[in-house]
PDB file of C-alpha atoms and ligand atoms in Angstrom:
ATOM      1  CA  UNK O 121     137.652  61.062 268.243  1.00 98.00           C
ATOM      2  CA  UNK O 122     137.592  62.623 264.929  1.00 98.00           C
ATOM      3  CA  UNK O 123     140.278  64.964 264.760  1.00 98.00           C
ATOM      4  CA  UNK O 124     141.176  67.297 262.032  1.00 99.00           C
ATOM      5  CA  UNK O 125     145.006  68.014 261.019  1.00 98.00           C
ATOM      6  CA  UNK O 126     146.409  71.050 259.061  1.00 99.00           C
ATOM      7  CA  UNK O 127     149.532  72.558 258.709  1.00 99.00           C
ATOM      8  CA  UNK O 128     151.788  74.240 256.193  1.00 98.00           C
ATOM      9  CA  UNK O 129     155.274  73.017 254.712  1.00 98.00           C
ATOM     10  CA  UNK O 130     157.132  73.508 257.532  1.00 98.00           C
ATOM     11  CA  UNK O 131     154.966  70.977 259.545  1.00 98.00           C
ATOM     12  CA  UNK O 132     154.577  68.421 256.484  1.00 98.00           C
ATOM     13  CA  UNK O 133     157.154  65.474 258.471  1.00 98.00           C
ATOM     14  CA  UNK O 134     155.660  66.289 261.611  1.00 98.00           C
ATOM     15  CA  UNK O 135     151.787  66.158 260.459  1.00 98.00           C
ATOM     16  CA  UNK O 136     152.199  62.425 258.365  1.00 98.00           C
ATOM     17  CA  UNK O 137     154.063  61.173 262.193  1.00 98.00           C
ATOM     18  CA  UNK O 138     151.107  62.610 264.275  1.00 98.00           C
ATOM     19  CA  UNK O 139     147.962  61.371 262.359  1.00 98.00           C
ATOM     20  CA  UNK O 140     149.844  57.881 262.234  1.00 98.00           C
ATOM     21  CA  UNK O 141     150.348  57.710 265.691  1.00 98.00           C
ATOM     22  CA  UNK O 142     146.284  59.332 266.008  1.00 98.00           C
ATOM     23  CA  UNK O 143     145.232  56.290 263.592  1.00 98.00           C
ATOM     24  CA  UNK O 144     147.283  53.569 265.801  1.00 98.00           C
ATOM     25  CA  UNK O 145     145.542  54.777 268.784  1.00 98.00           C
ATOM     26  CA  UNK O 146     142.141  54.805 266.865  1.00 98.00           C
ATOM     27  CA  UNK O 147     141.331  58.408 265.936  1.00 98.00           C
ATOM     28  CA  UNK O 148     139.884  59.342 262.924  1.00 98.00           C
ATOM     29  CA  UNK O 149     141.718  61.817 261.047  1.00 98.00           C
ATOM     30  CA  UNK O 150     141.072  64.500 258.650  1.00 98.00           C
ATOM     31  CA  UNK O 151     143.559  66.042 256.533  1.00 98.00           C
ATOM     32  CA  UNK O 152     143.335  69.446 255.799  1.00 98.00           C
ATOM     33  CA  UNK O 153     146.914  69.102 253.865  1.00 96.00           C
ATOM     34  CA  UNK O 154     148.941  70.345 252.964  1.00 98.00           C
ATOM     35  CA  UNK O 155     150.777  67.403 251.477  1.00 98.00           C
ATOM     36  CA  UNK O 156     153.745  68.366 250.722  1.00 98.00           C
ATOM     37  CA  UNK O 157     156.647  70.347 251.561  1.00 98.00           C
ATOM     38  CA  UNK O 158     156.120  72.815 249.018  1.00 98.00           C
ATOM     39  CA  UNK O 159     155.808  76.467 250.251  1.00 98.00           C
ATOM     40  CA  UNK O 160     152.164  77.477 250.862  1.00 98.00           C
ATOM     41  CA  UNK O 161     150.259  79.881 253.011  1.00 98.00           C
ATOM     42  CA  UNK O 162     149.501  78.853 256.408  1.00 98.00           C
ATOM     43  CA  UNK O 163     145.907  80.351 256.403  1.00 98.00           C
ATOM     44  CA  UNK O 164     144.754  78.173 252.985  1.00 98.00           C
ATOM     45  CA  UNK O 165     144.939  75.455 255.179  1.00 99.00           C
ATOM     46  CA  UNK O 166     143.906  77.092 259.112  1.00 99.00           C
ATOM     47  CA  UNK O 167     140.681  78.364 257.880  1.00 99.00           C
ATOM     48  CA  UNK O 168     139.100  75.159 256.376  1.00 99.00           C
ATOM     49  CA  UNK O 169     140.051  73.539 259.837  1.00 99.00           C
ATOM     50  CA  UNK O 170     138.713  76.338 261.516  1.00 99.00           C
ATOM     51  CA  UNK O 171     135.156  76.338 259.644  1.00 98.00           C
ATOM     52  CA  UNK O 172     135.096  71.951 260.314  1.00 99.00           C
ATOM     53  CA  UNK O 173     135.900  72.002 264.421  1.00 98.00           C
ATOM     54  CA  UNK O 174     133.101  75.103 264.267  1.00 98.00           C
ATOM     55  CA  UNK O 175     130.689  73.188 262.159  1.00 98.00           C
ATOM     56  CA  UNK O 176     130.913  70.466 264.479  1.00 98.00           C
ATOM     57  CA  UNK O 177     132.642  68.154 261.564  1.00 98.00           C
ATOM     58  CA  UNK O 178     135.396  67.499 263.759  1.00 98.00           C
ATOM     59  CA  UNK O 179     135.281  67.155 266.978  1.00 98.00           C
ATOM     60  CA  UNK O 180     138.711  68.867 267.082  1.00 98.00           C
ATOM     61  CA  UNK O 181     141.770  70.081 265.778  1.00 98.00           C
ATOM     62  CA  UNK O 182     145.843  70.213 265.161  1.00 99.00           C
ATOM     63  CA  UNK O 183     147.437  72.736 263.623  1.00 99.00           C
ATOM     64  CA  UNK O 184     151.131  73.421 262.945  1.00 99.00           C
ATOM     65  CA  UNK O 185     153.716  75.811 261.061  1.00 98.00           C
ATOM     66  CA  UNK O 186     157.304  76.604 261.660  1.00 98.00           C
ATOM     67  CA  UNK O 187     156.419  79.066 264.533  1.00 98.00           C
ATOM     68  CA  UNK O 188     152.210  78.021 265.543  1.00 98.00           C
ATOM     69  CA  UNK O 189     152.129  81.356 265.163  1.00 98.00           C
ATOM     70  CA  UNK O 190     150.685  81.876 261.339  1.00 98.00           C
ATOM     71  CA  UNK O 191     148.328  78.942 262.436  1.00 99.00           C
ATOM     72  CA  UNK O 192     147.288  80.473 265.666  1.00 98.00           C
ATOM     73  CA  UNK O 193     146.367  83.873 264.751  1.00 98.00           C
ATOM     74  CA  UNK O 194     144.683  83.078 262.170  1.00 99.00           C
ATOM     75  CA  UNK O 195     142.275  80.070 263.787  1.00 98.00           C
ATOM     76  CA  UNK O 196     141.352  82.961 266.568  1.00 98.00           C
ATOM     77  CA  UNK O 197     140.120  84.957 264.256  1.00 98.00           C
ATOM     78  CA  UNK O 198     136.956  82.170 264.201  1.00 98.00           C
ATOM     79  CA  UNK O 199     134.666  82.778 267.039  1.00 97.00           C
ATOM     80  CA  UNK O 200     134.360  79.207 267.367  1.00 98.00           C
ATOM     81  CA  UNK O 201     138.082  78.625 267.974  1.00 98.00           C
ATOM     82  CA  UNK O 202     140.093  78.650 270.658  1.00 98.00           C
ATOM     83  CA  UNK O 203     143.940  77.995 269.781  1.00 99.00           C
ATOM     84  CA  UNK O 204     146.690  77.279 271.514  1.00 98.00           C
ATOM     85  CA  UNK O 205     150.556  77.245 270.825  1.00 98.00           C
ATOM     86  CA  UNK O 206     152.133  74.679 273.055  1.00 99.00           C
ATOM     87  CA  UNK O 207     155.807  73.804 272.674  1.00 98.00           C
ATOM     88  CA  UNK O 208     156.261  71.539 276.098  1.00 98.00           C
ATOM     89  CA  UNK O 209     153.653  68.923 277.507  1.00 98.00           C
ATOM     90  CA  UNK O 210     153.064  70.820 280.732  1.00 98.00           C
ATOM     91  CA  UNK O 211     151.290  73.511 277.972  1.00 98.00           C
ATOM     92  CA  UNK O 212     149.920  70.934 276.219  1.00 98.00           C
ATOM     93  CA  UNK O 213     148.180  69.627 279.423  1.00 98.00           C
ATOM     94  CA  UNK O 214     147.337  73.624 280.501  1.00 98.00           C
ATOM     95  CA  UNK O 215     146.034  74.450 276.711  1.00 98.00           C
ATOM     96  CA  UNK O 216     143.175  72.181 277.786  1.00 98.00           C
ATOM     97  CA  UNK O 217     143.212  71.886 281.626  1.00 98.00           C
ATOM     98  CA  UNK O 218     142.628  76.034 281.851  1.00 98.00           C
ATOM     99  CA  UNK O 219     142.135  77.481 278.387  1.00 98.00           C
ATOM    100  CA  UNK O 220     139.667  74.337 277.386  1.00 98.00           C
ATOM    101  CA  UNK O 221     141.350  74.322 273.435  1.00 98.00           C
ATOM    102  CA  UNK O 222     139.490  72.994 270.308  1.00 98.00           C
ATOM    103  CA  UNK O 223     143.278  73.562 268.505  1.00 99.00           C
ATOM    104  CA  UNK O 224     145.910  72.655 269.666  1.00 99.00           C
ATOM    105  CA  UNK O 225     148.891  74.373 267.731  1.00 99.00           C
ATOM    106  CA  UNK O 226     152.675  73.618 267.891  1.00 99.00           C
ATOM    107  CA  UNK O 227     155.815  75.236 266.224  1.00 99.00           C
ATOM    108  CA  UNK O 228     157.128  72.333 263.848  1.00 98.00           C
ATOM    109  CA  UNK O 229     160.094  73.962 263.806  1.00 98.00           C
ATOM    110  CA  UNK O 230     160.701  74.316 267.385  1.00 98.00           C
ATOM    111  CA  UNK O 231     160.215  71.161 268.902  1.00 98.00           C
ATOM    112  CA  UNK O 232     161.263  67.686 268.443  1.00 98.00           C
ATOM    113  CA  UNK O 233     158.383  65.022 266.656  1.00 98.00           C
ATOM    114  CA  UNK O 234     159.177  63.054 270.120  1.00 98.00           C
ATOM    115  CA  UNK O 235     157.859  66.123 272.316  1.00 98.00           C
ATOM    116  CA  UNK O 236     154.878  67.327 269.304  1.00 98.00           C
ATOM    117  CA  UNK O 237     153.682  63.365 270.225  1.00 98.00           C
ATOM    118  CA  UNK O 238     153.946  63.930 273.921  1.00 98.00           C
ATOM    119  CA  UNK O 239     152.001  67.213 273.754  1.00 99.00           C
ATOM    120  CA  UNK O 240     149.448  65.884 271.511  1.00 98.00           C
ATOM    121  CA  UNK O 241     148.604  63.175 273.973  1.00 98.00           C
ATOM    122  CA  UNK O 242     148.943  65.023 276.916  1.00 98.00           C
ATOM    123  CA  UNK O 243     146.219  67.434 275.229  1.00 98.00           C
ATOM    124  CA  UNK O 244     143.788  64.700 274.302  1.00 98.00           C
ATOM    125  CA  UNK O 245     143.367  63.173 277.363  1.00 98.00           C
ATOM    126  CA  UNK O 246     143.395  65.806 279.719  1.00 98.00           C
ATOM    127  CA  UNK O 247     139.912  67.059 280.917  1.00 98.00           C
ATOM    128  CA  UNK O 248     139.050  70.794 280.854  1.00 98.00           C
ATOM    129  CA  UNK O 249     138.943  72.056 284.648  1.00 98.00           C
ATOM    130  CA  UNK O 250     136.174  74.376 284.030  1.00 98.00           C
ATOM    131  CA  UNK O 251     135.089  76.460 287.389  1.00 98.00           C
ATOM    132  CA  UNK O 252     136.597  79.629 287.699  1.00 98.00           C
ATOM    133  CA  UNK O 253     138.694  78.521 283.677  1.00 98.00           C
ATOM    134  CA  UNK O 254     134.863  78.648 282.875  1.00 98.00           C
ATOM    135  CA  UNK O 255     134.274  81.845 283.376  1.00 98.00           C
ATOM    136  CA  UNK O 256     137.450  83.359 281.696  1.00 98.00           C
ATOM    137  CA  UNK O 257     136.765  81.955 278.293  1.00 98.00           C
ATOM    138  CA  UNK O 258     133.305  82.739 278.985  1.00 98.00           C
ATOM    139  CA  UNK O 259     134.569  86.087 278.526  1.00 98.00           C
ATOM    140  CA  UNK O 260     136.819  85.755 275.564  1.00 97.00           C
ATOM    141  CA  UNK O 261     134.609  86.470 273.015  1.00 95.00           C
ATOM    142  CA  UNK O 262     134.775  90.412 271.758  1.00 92.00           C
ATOM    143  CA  UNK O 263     131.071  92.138 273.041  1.00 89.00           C
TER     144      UNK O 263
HETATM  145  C1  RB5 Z  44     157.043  79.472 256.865  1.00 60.48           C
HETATM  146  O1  RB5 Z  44     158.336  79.809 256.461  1.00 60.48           O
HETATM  147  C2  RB5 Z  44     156.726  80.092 258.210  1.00 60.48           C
HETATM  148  O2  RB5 Z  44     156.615  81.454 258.102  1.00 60.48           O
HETATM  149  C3  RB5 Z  44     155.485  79.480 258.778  1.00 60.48           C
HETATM  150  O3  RB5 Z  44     155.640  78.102 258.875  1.00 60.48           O
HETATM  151  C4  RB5 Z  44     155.080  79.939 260.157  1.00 60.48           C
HETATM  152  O4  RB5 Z  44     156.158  79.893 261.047  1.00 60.48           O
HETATM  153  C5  RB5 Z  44     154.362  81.215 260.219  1.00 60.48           C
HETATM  154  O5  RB5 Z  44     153.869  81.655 261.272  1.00 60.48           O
END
């Protein structure tokens, strides 16, 4: 897959582990920085993710800041986005099994690199359930 990465400061470590361990397991990955751990604002970085999983330029994303939460919020405010925080794998399987997520977020700060690599392949290779999941994000979108 091609998957695209972003993430502020507090997810700098944590970002340069994941897309290693992506790369070893043959993913191509996009960087959406930032590189460093210089403060920055979480949404300089969420929004060009946002616009390349929408535009089809990725086939998906990971995002990550001290809480998710910057990250999050902002990706859902793209109608093409559906993000989700997950801090344990059992999320990180649900975030796709239920809510079907093209973003997976996780709180850098929160969790060890051990369990962000856990949930980011627990994520990836579970399958969306669709059925009556389906319908609900069906009706996500604001009418
Ligand atoms: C940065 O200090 C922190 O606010 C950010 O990483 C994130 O937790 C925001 O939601």
């Amino acid at each position: 897959m091609k998957i695209g990465i972003a993430n502020d400061h507090a997810a700098y470590e944590y970002k340069l582990k994941i897309a290693a361990h992506l790369r070893r397991l043959g993913h191509e990955v996009v960087d959406f920085g930032t590189g460093s751990e210089v403060s920055v604002d979480y949404p300089d970085f969420a929004h060009p993710l946002a616009k390349a999983v929408e535009a089809g330029n990725v086939d998906a994303g990971i995002a990550m800041c001290g809480t998710g939460n910057g990250m999050a919020i902002t990706l859902n405010h793209h109608p093409g986005i559906r993000a989700g925080l997950a801090w344990n794998s059992e999320i990180g399987r649900l975030v796709k099994a239920h809510n079907n997520a093209n973003v997976l977020v996780m709180p850098a700060r929160f969790i060890s690199l051990r369990m962000a690599i856990r949930i980011t392949d627990t994520w990836l290779t579970t399958p969306f359930d669709g059925g009556r999941h389906l319908r609900r994000i069906e009706k996500i979108p604001v009418k």
